Coordinates of C-alpha atoms in Angstrom, one line a residue:
Chain A
M737 CA 82.7 59.1 100.4
S738 CA 80.5 59.3 103.5
V739 CA 80.5 62.5 105.4
T740 CA 81.0 62.0 109.2
H741 CA 80.2 64.1 112.2
P742 CA 83.5 65.7 113.2
F743 CA 83.1 64.8 116.9
K744 CA 81.1 61.6 117.3
G745 CA 81.7 59.8 114.1
V746 CA 77.9 59.6 113.4
P747 CA 77.1 59.9 109.6
A748 CA 75.5 63.2 108.8
R749 CA 71.7 62.8 108.2
P750 CA 70.8 63.7 104.6
R751 CA 68.1 66.5 104.5
P752 CA 66.0 67.5 101.5
D753 CA 66.5 70.8 99.7
F754 CA 63.7 73.3 99.8
E755 CA 62.8 76.6 98.2
C756 CA 60.0 79.0 99.2
E757 CA 58.6 82.4 98.5
P758 CA 59.7 85.1 101.1
L759 CA 57.2 85.8 103.8
D760 CA 54.8 88.7 103.3
A761 CA 56.5 91.5 105.2
S762 CA 53.6 94.0 105.1
G763 CA 52.6 93.0 108.6
I764 CA 55.5 94.9 110.1
G765 CA 54.4 98.2 108.6
D766 CA 56.9 100.6 107.1
V767 CA 60.4 99.0 106.8
E768 CA 61.9 102.3 107.9
R769 CA 59.9 104.0 110.6
R770 CA 60.6 107.3 112.3
L771 CA 61.3 107.0 116.1
S772 CA 58.8 108.4 118.5
P773 CA 59.4 112.1 119.5
I774 CA 60.5 111.2 123.0
E775 CA 63.1 108.7 121.7
R776 CA 64.4 111.3 119.2
I777 CA 64.7 114.0 122.0
L778 CA 66.5 111.5 124.2
N779 CA 68.9 110.7 121.4
N780 CA 70.0 114.3 121.3
D781 CA 73.3 114.7 123.3
A782 CA 72.7 118.3 124.1
V783 CA 69.3 117.6 125.7
R784 CA 70.7 114.8 127.8
R785 CA 73.7 116.8 129.0
A786 CA 71.5 119.8 129.8
G787 CA 69.4 117.4 131.9
V788 CA 72.5 116.4 133.9
L789 CA 73.3 120.1 134.4
I790 CA 69.9 120.9 135.6
A791 CA 69.9 117.9 138.0
L792 CA 73.2 119.1 139.5
L793 CA 71.9 122.7 139.9
V794 CA 68.8 121.4 141.7
V795 CA 70.9 119.3 144.1
W796 CA 73.1 122.4 144.8
E797 CA 70.1 124.5 145.5
L798 CA 68.5 121.9 147.8
Y799 CA 71.7 121.2 149.7
A800 CA 72.4 125.0 150.2
R801 CA 68.9 125.6 151.5
W802 CA 69.2 122.6 153.8
A803 CA 72.6 123.7 155.1
D804 CA 71.4 127.3 155.5
N805 CA 74.9 128.8 155.8
P806 CA 75.3 131.5 153.2
L807 CA 78.8 132.3 154.4
L808 CA 80.1 128.8 153.6
F809 CA 77.7 127.6 150.9
P810 CA 75.4 130.1 149.2
T811 CA 72.5 128.9 147.2
F812 CA 72.4 128.7 143.4
T813 CA 69.9 131.6 143.3
T814 CA 72.1 133.9 145.4
T815 CA 75.1 133.0 143.3
L816 CA 73.1 133.6 140.1
E817 CA 72.0 137.0 141.5
T818 CA 75.5 138.0 142.3
F819 CA 76.7 136.8 139.0
V820 CA 74.0 138.7 137.1
H821 CA 74.6 141.8 139.2
D822 CA 78.4 141.8 138.6
L823 CA 77.9 141.0 135.0
L824 CA 75.5 143.9 134.4
D825 CA 77.7 146.4 136.2
G826 CA 80.6 145.4 134.1
T827 CA 83.0 144.0 136.8
L828 CA 82.9 140.4 135.5
L829 CA 83.2 141.3 131.9
D830 CA 86.2 143.6 132.7
R831 CA 87.9 140.8 134.8
T832 CA 87.2 138.2 132.1
R833 CA 88.7 140.5 129.4
T834 CA 91.8 141.0 131.6
S835 CA 92.2 137.3 131.9
L836 CA 91.5 136.4 128.3
Y837 CA 94.2 138.6 126.9
P838 CA 97.3 136.8 128.4
L839 CA 95.4 133.5 127.9
A840 CA 95.0 134.0 124.2
L841 CA 98.7 135.2 123.8
G842 CA 99.9 132.2 125.8
Y843 CA 97.7 129.6 124.1
V844 CA 98.5 130.8 120.6
G845 CA 102.2 131.1 121.5
G846 CA 102.3 127.6 122.9
I847 CA 100.6 126.1 119.8
V848 CA 103.0 127.9 117.4
L849 CA 106.0 126.7 119.4
A850 CA 104.6 123.2 119.5
A851 CA 104.0 123.2 115.7
I852 CA 107.7 124.2 115.2
L853 CA 109.0 121.6 117.6
T854 CA 106.9 118.7 116.3
S855 CA 107.7 119.6 112.6
L856 CA 111.4 119.4 113.5
A857 CA 110.7 116.2 115.4
V858 CA 109.1 114.4 112.4
S859 CA 111.7 115.6 109.9
S860 CA 114.8 114.4 111.8
R861 CA 115.7 111.8 114.3
I862 CA 117.6 114.2 116.5
G863 CA 114.7 116.6 116.5
A864 CA 112.5 113.7 117.8
D865 CA 115.0 112.9 120.5
I866 CA 115.1 116.6 121.6
L867 CA 111.3 116.9 121.7
T868 CA 110.8 113.6 123.6
T869 CA 113.4 114.4 126.2
L870 CA 112.1 118.0 126.7
T871 CA 108.5 116.8 127.0
A872 CA 109.5 114.1 129.4
M873 CA 111.3 116.6 131.6
F874 CA 108.8 119.5 131.5
N875 CA 105.4 118.0 131.0
P876 CA 105.2 116.8 134.6
L877 CA 106.4 120.1 136.0
P878 CA 103.4 122.1 137.2
A879 CA 103.2 125.6 135.6
I880 CA 102.6 127.1 139.0
A881 CA 106.0 125.8 140.1
V882 CA 107.6 127.8 137.3
L883 CA 105.8 131.0 138.4
P884 CA 108.4 132.2 141.0
L885 CA 111.0 131.9 138.3
A886 CA 108.9 133.8 135.8
L887 CA 108.3 136.5 138.4
I888 CA 112.1 136.9 138.8
W889 CA 112.7 137.0 135.1
F890 CA 109.7 139.1 133.9
G891 CA 108.4 140.7 137.0
L892 CA 104.7 141.1 137.9
G893 CA 102.5 141.4 134.9
I894 CA 101.4 139.9 131.6
P895 CA 104.8 138.5 130.4
S896 CA 105.0 136.3 133.4
L897 CA 101.5 135.0 132.9
V898 CA 102.2 134.4 129.2
F899 CA 105.3 132.5 130.1
V900 CA 103.6 130.1 132.5
I901 CA 100.7 129.6 130.1
I902 CA 103.1 128.7 127.2
H903 CA 104.8 126.3 129.5
S904 CA 101.5 124.6 130.4
V905 CA 100.3 124.5 126.7
L906 CA 103.5 123.7 124.8
W907 CA 104.3 120.2 126.2
A908 CA 100.8 118.9 126.3
V909 CA 100.1 119.9 122.7
S910 CA 103.5 118.8 121.4
L911 CA 103.2 115.4 123.0
S912 CA 99.8 114.7 121.5
T913 CA 100.7 116.1 118.1
L914 CA 103.8 113.9 117.9
T915 CA 101.8 110.9 119.0
G916 CA 99.3 111.7 116.3
F917 CA 102.0 112.0 113.6
R918 CA 103.5 108.7 114.6
S919 CA 100.2 106.9 114.4
V920 CA 99.5 108.0 110.8
P921 CA 99.0 104.7 108.8
E922 CA 102.1 103.7 106.7
T923 CA 100.0 103.4 103.5
L924 CA 99.0 107.0 103.8
R925 CA 102.6 108.1 104.3
L926 CA 103.7 106.1 101.3
S927 CA 101.0 107.4 99.1
G928 CA 101.8 111.0 100.1
R929 CA 105.4 110.4 99.2
N930 CA 104.3 108.7 96.0
Y931 CA 102.8 112.0 94.8
G932 CA 106.2 113.6 95.4
L933 CA 105.3 115.5 98.5
K934 CA 108.2 116.5 100.7
G935 CA 109.1 118.6 103.7
I936 CA 106.5 121.2 104.9
R937 CA 104.0 120.2 102.2
Y938 CA 104.1 116.6 103.3
V939 CA 103.5 117.7 107.0
A940 CA 100.7 120.1 106.1
L941 CA 98.9 118.0 103.4
I942 CA 99.3 114.5 104.8
L943 CA 100.4 114.4 108.4
I944 CA 98.3 117.1 110.0
P945 CA 95.0 116.1 108.6
A946 CA 95.7 112.4 109.1
A947 CA 96.6 113.1 112.8
F948 CA 93.9 115.6 113.3
P949 CA 91.8 113.6 115.9
T950 CA 94.8 113.4 118.2
I951 CA 95.9 117.0 117.5
L952 CA 92.4 118.3 118.4
A953 CA 92.4 116.3 121.6
G954 CA 95.8 117.9 122.4
L955 CA 94.4 121.4 121.7
K956 CA 91.5 120.7 124.1
I957 CA 93.8 119.5 126.8
G958 CA 96.1 122.5 126.2
W959 CA 93.2 124.9 126.4
A960 CA 92.1 123.4 129.8
F961 CA 95.7 123.6 131.1
A962 CA 96.1 127.2 130.0
W963 CA 92.9 128.3 131.6
R964 CA 93.7 126.5 134.9
T965 CA 97.2 127.9 135.0
L966 CA 96.0 131.4 134.4
V967 CA 93.4 131.4 137.2
A968 CA 95.9 129.8 139.6
A969 CA 98.7 132.3 138.7
E970 CA 96.3 135.2 139.2
L971 CA 95.4 133.8 142.6
V972 CA 99.1 133.7 143.6
F973 CA 100.4 137.0 142.5
G974 CA 97.1 138.9 142.5
V975 CA 97.0 142.3 140.9
S976 CA 99.5 143.6 138.4
S977 CA 97.8 146.8 137.4
R978 CA 94.6 148.3 138.9
S979 CA 92.3 145.7 137.5
G980 CA 93.1 142.0 138.0
G981 CA 91.7 139.0 136.2
L982 CA 89.1 136.4 137.2
G983 CA 91.5 134.7 139.6
W984 CA 92.0 138.0 141.4
Y985 CA 88.3 138.6 141.5
I986 CA 87.9 135.3 143.3
F987 CA 90.8 136.0 145.6
E988 CA 89.4 139.5 146.5
A989 CA 86.0 138.1 147.2
R990 CA 87.5 135.5 149.6
A991 CA 89.4 138.1 151.5
Q992 CA 86.2 140.0 152.0
L993 CA 84.3 136.9 152.9
E994 CA 81.8 137.5 150.1
T995 CA 81.3 133.8 149.4
P996 CA 78.6 134.3 146.7
K997 CA 81.1 136.3 144.8
V998 CA 83.7 133.5 145.1
F999 CA 81.0 131.2 143.7
A1000 CA 80.1 133.7 140.9
G1001 CA 83.8 133.9 139.9
L1002 CA 84.1 130.1 139.8
F1003 CA 80.9 130.0 137.9
T1004 CA 82.3 132.3 135.3
V1005 CA 85.4 130.2 134.9
I1006 CA 83.3 127.1 134.4
L1007 CA 81.0 128.8 132.0
I1008 CA 83.8 130.0 129.7
G1009 CA 85.4 126.6 129.8
L1010 CA 82.0 125.0 128.8
L1011 CA 81.4 127.5 126.1
V1012 CA 84.8 126.9 124.4
E1013 CA 84.5 123.2 124.7
S1014 CA 80.9 122.8 123.6
V1015 CA 80.8 125.5 121.0
I1016 CA 84.2 126.1 119.5
F1017 CA 85.8 122.7 119.8
R1018 CA 82.6 120.9 119.0
A1019 CA 82.1 122.9 115.9
I1020 CA 85.7 122.2 114.8
A1021 CA 85.2 118.4 115.4
A1022 CA 81.9 118.4 113.5
K1023 CA 83.4 120.1 110.5
T1024 CA 86.5 117.9 110.4
I1025 CA 87.0 114.5 112.1
Q1026 CA 83.3 113.7 112.4
K1027 CA 82.6 114.6 108.8
W1028 CA 85.6 112.5 107.7
G1029 CA 84.5 109.5 109.7
M1030 CA 87.6 109.5 111.8
Q1031 CA 85.5 109.8 114.9
R1032 CA 81.9 109.0 115.7
Chain B
M347 CA 102.3 105.4 77.5
T348 CA 100.7 103.3 74.8
R349 CA 103.6 103.8 72.4
I350 CA 105.4 100.5 71.8
E351 CA 109.1 100.9 72.1
A352 CA 112.0 98.6 71.5
R353 CA 113.5 99.2 74.9
P354 CA 111.6 98.0 77.9
L355 CA 109.5 100.4 79.9
V356 CA 110.7 99.2 83.2
D357 CA 114.2 97.8 83.2
V358 CA 115.3 96.1 86.4
R359 CA 118.9 94.9 86.3
D360 CA 120.6 92.7 88.9
V361 CA 118.8 94.4 91.7
T362 CA 119.8 93.4 95.2
L363 CA 117.6 94.8 98.0
Q364 CA 118.3 94.8 101.7
Y365 CA 116.4 96.3 104.6
K366 CA 117.2 96.7 108.3
T367 CA 115.0 95.5 111.2
P368 CA 116.2 96.7 114.6
E369 CA 118.3 93.5 114.9
H370 CA 119.0 92.2 111.4
L371 CA 120.1 93.2 108.0
V372 CA 117.7 91.2 105.7
T373 CA 118.4 90.5 102.1
A374 CA 115.0 90.6 100.3
T375 CA 116.0 90.0 96.7
Y376 CA 119.3 89.0 95.2
K377 CA 120.3 90.0 91.6
V378 CA 116.8 90.1 90.2
S379 CA 116.5 91.2 86.6
C380 CA 113.3 91.7 84.6
Q381 CA 112.0 93.7 81.7
V382 CA 108.5 95.0 81.5
E383 CA 107.2 96.3 78.2
A384 CA 104.6 98.9 77.6
G385 CA 101.1 97.4 77.9
D386 CA 102.2 94.4 79.9
R387 CA 100.2 93.1 82.8
Y388 CA 103.3 92.0 84.6
V389 CA 102.7 89.8 87.6
I390 CA 105.4 89.2 90.2
L391 CA 104.5 86.0 91.9
G392 CA 106.3 84.3 94.8
P393 CA 105.8 82.7 98.2
S394 CA 105.6 84.9 101.3
G395 CA 108.9 86.5 102.2
C396 CA 110.4 86.3 98.7
G397 CA 110.8 90.1 98.6
K398 CA 108.2 90.7 95.9
S399 CA 106.6 93.6 97.7
T400 CA 110.1 95.0 98.5
L401 CA 110.9 94.8 94.8
L402 CA 107.8 96.7 93.9
K403 CA 108.5 99.4 96.6
A404 CA 112.0 99.7 95.1
I405 CA 110.5 100.3 91.7
G406 CA 108.3 102.9 93.4
G407 CA 111.4 104.6 94.6
F408 CA 110.8 104.0 98.3
I409 CA 113.8 101.8 98.8
K410 CA 117.3 102.2 97.3
P411 CA 118.8 99.0 95.8
V412 CA 122.2 98.0 97.3
G413 CA 123.2 96.7 93.9
G414 CA 121.9 96.9 90.4
S415 CA 119.8 99.6 88.7
I416 CA 116.1 100.3 88.0
V417 CA 115.2 102.4 85.0
V418 CA 111.6 103.4 84.2
N419 CA 110.9 105.0 80.9
G420 CA 114.6 105.9 80.4
R421 CA 115.0 107.6 83.8
E422 CA 116.8 105.9 86.7
V423 CA 114.6 105.6 89.7
R424 CA 115.9 107.6 92.7
E425 CA 112.9 108.7 94.7
P426 CA 109.1 108.2 94.7
G427 CA 107.3 110.1 92.0
P428 CA 103.9 110.4 90.4
D429 CA 105.1 108.7 87.2
R430 CA 104.9 105.4 89.1
M431 CA 101.6 105.3 90.9
M432 CA 101.2 102.8 93.7
V433 CA 98.0 101.1 94.6
F434 CA 98.2 99.5 98.1
Q435 CA 96.6 96.6 99.7
E436 CA 95.3 98.5 102.7
F437 CA 92.2 100.7 102.4
E438 CA 93.9 103.5 104.3
Q439 CA 95.5 104.8 101.2
L440 CA 92.5 107.1 100.5
M441 CA 92.6 110.3 102.5
P442 CA 89.6 110.2 104.9
W443 CA 89.5 114.0 104.9
K444 CA 88.9 114.3 101.2
T445 CA 85.8 113.3 99.1
V446 CA 86.2 110.8 96.3
L447 CA 86.6 113.6 93.8
Q448 CA 89.1 115.5 95.9
N449 CA 91.0 112.3 96.5
V450 CA 91.3 111.7 92.8
M451 CA 92.3 115.3 92.1
F452 CA 94.8 115.5 94.9
P453 CA 97.9 113.8 93.3
M454 CA 97.3 115.8 90.1
L455 CA 97.4 119.1 92.0
A456 CA 100.3 117.9 94.3
A457 CA 102.3 117.0 91.3
G458 CA 101.7 120.4 89.8
K459 CA 101.2 119.0 86.3
Y460 CA 97.7 120.2 85.8
L461 CA 95.5 123.3 86.4
R462 CA 92.7 122.9 88.9
S463 CA 89.9 122.9 86.2
E464 CA 91.9 120.4 84.1
A465 CA 92.5 118.2 87.1
R466 CA 88.8 118.3 87.9
D467 CA 87.8 117.2 84.4
R468 CA 90.3 114.4 84.3
A469 CA 89.3 113.2 87.8
L470 CA 85.6 113.2 86.8
S471 CA 86.2 111.2 83.7
A472 CA 88.4 108.7 85.7
I473 CA 85.7 108.3 88.3
E474 CA 83.2 107.8 85.5
K475 CA 85.4 105.1 84.1
V476 CA 85.5 103.1 87.3
G477 CA 81.7 103.5 87.7
L478 CA 81.6 105.8 90.7
A479 CA 80.1 108.9 89.2
K480 CA 77.3 108.9 91.7
F481 CA 79.7 108.8 94.7
K482 CA 82.0 111.6 93.7
G483 CA 81.0 113.8 96.7
V484 CA 81.1 111.1 99.3
Y485 CA 83.8 110.6 101.9
P486 CA 85.8 107.3 101.8
H487 CA 84.4 106.0 105.1
M488 CA 81.1 105.6 103.5
L489 CA 82.4 103.4 100.7
S490 CA 82.7 99.6 100.6
G491 CA 86.1 98.0 100.3
G492 CA 85.7 97.3 96.5
M493 CA 84.6 100.9 95.9
K494 CA 87.6 102.3 97.8
M495 CA 89.8 100.1 95.6
R496 CA 88.2 101.5 92.5
V497 CA 88.8 105.1 93.7
A498 CA 92.4 104.2 94.4
I499 CA 92.7 102.9 90.8
A500 CA 90.9 105.9 89.4
R501 CA 93.3 108.2 91.3
A502 CA 96.3 106.4 90.0
M503 CA 95.0 106.2 86.4
A504 CA 93.9 109.9 86.2
L505 CA 97.6 110.9 86.5
E506 CA 98.5 108.8 83.5
P507 CA 101.5 107.2 85.1
D508 CA 104.2 105.4 83.1
V509 CA 103.4 102.4 85.1
L510 CA 100.8 101.4 87.7
L511 CA 102.3 99.5 90.7
M512 CA 99.9 97.3 92.6
D513 CA 100.9 95.6 95.8
E514 CA 98.5 92.7 96.4
P515 CA 95.6 95.2 95.9
F516 CA 92.9 92.6 96.2
A517 CA 94.3 90.5 99.0
A518 CA 92.2 92.1 101.7
L519 CA 88.9 91.7 99.8
D520 CA 86.5 88.8 100.1
A521 CA 86.6 86.2 97.4
L522 CA 83.5 87.5 95.5
T523 CA 84.6 91.1 95.5
R524 CA 88.1 90.1 94.6
R525 CA 87.0 88.3 91.5
K526 CA 84.8 91.2 90.5
M527 CA 87.7 93.6 91.0
Q528 CA 90.0 91.4 88.9
E529 CA 87.5 91.4 86.1
E530 CA 87.1 95.2 86.4
L531 CA 90.8 95.6 86.3
L532 CA 91.0 93.6 83.1
A533 CA 88.1 95.5 81.6
L534 CA 89.8 98.8 82.4
W535 CA 93.0 97.5 80.9
D536 CA 91.1 96.5 77.8
S537 CA 89.9 100.0 77.3
L538 CA 92.9 102.0 78.5
R539 CA 95.9 99.6 77.8
F540 CA 98.0 100.9 80.6
T541 CA 101.1 99.1 81.9
V542 CA 100.7 97.5 85.3
L543 CA 103.0 95.7 87.7
F544 CA 101.1 93.5 90.0
V545 CA 102.3 91.6 93.0
T546 CA 100.4 88.6 94.3
H547 CA 100.9 85.3 96.1
S548 CA 97.9 83.7 94.5
I549 CA 98.7 81.5 91.5
E550 CA 95.1 81.7 90.2
E551 CA 95.1 85.5 90.4
A552 CA 98.5 85.6 88.6
I553 CA 97.2 83.6 85.7
V554 CA 93.9 85.4 85.4
V555 CA 95.3 89.0 85.8
G556 CA 98.8 88.6 84.3
S557 CA 100.0 88.6 80.7
R558 CA 103.6 87.8 81.9
I559 CA 104.4 86.1 85.2
L560 CA 107.7 86.5 86.9
I561 CA 108.3 83.7 89.5
L562 CA 110.6 84.4 92.4
S563 CA 112.2 81.8 94.6
P564 CA 111.8 82.1 98.3
H565 CA 114.1 84.1 100.6
P566 CA 116.0 85.8 99.3
G567 CA 114.0 86.4 96.1
R568 CA 115.8 85.3 92.9
V569 CA 114.3 84.9 89.5
R570 CA 113.0 81.4 89.0
A571 CA 111.1 81.7 85.7
E572 CA 109.1 84.1 83.5
L573 CA 106.0 82.7 81.8
E574 CA 103.5 83.9 79.3
A575 CA 99.9 83.8 80.5
G576 CA 98.0 86.4 78.4
A577 CA 95.6 84.0 76.9
L578 CA 94.0 82.7 80.0
S579 CA 91.1 84.2 82.0
Y580 CA 88.4 83.2 84.4
A581 CA 86.5 81.6 81.5
D582 CA 89.4 79.1 81.2
V583 CA 89.7 78.0 84.9
D584 CA 88.4 74.5 84.1
T585 CA 90.4 74.0 80.9
P586 CA 93.4 71.7 80.9
E587 CA 95.7 74.6 79.8
F588 CA 94.9 76.5 82.9
G589 CA 95.4 73.5 85.1
A590 CA 98.7 72.7 83.4
L591 CA 100.0 76.2 83.8
S592 CA 98.9 76.3 87.4
K593 CA 100.6 73.0 88.1
R594 CA 103.7 74.1 86.4
I595 CA 103.9 77.3 88.5
H596 CA 103.1 75.4 91.6
S597 CA 106.0 73.1 91.0
L598 CA 108.3 76.0 90.1
L599 CA 107.4 77.6 93.4
F600 CA 107.5 74.8 95.8
E601 CA 109.1 71.6 94.5
E602 CA 112.8 72.4 94.6
H603 CA 112.8 74.2 97.9
A604 CA 111.2 72.5 100.9
A605 CA 107.9 73.9 102.0
P606 CA 109.0 75.3 105.4
S607 CA 111.1 78.0 103.9
A608 CA 108.1 79.1 101.8
L609 CA 106.1 79.4 104.9
T610 CA 108.4 81.8 106.9
P611 CA 106.3 84.8 107.7
E612 CA 107.0 88.0 105.8
P613 CA 108.8 90.5 108.0
K614 CA 106.9 93.8 108.1
L615 CA 108.7 96.6 106.4
Q616 CA 109.5 99.5 108.7
L617 CA 109.9 102.3 106.2
A618 CA 108.9 104.8 108.9
A619 CA 112.0 103.9 110.9
T620 CA 114.4 105.4 108.3
P621 CA 113.9 109.2 108.5
R622 CA 114.5 111.1 105.3

């Protein structure tokens, strides 16, 4: 039987076999070599991101100096001075504490409610229908739009804030958790049931860890929504007791045309957001989904 | 498990299985009967779409038969349970959030049959048996396909199930690893003598792995033949006996029914769609 070229019909040319010793590889040096210090530093995410941050701050400082209008656009150094001043005299800490209390209540409340709703949704078809419909209705509804209603129901104060924060957290977290549960591989579900796991044990031991990447993403989004909603709500209805939160700090500073204070307030909001994202959530991710190889 | 009894360990009688897709009610098997005895390497062989995986899932307790009964070790099968451990084709069956050791321990703890220390000892010896002692602290994403499969088998074996159910466990492996895994499975069987039910669509794999081969006809699956194949292994691939048996199975599978029906793609089972 003669072998022919598949396209041209030319017989394949017979070629001799050969064997040889592998080349001497010592010329390349160590097979595994450490990267140069600069390369290793550049491979560090934190270093690169800090670089981006510093570049932004430099641009801010340069632009503010060039614009030379402290009323509209204070420099980074003035903002930093105001920030440090208000931090040291306790104003900012006090405002932050006032803000964090309803934030924590609302965030935790929203997560607990989301956990209950999604557990119902995975255990029955009607539960899933209820959750999907509710999420579709309320997720696009801005929390601030519910604030007037909250004020009528609960009056000025923490209950109203908690209500709108729960509204902003609940739907986002439920939606991502349900999506996560639904994308758990069929084999994993079957093996869980094979061990005789049912009900809440099945959800806790199989579904939640398997869906954890999506759940964590939902928690992050929920956190951002909660923080946003809180600051916005404080801006709208201002002070409830004698000391308002960070939103009220910003609002007050605007009313008195103290622009560096407005910037310092915004700066604090950003700083807390960054801190939670890059310390708390990153630590959770490193301990869980990255260690498990579910996310790189 | 190793006790030889007069009555069969797995007794499947006139089992008819149906499942629903959003549009159709599909009959997967029709009045299938078979008896598996303790220590068997029982292979269910059939073309794609003959319902062999569905039959295995029914024995696992994941699907209720519309007709007939399935009895395992004297108990009627009603729901999934750790007395019938499944080993799946996909590699996702290991829990990515647990190490190899934790993965093997997990079903023992979930079933509540063992104390933690006892489960640990059993898990360690099972991991040792499949040759992964060095990797006990490693997470599954760092293992190769063949190693994951061995962990899955260790996990199933550690629980000492009445029967091990394997759903085309080697189908996703490359040819070399598959052959190695088949040999390892046989070596494990030689030392432990468990009962295994094994689904495959490869005739060669059926002859090498199986001691009894049940042949199902295509769509819906009905019993076509049951053959003895315990004496043949990879060493006999070139012998006339192997060839003859292979040829006989081939003709049983394909000759009577035209090839097209054997080639219909297997509809994916949507177990998730039926909430429990």
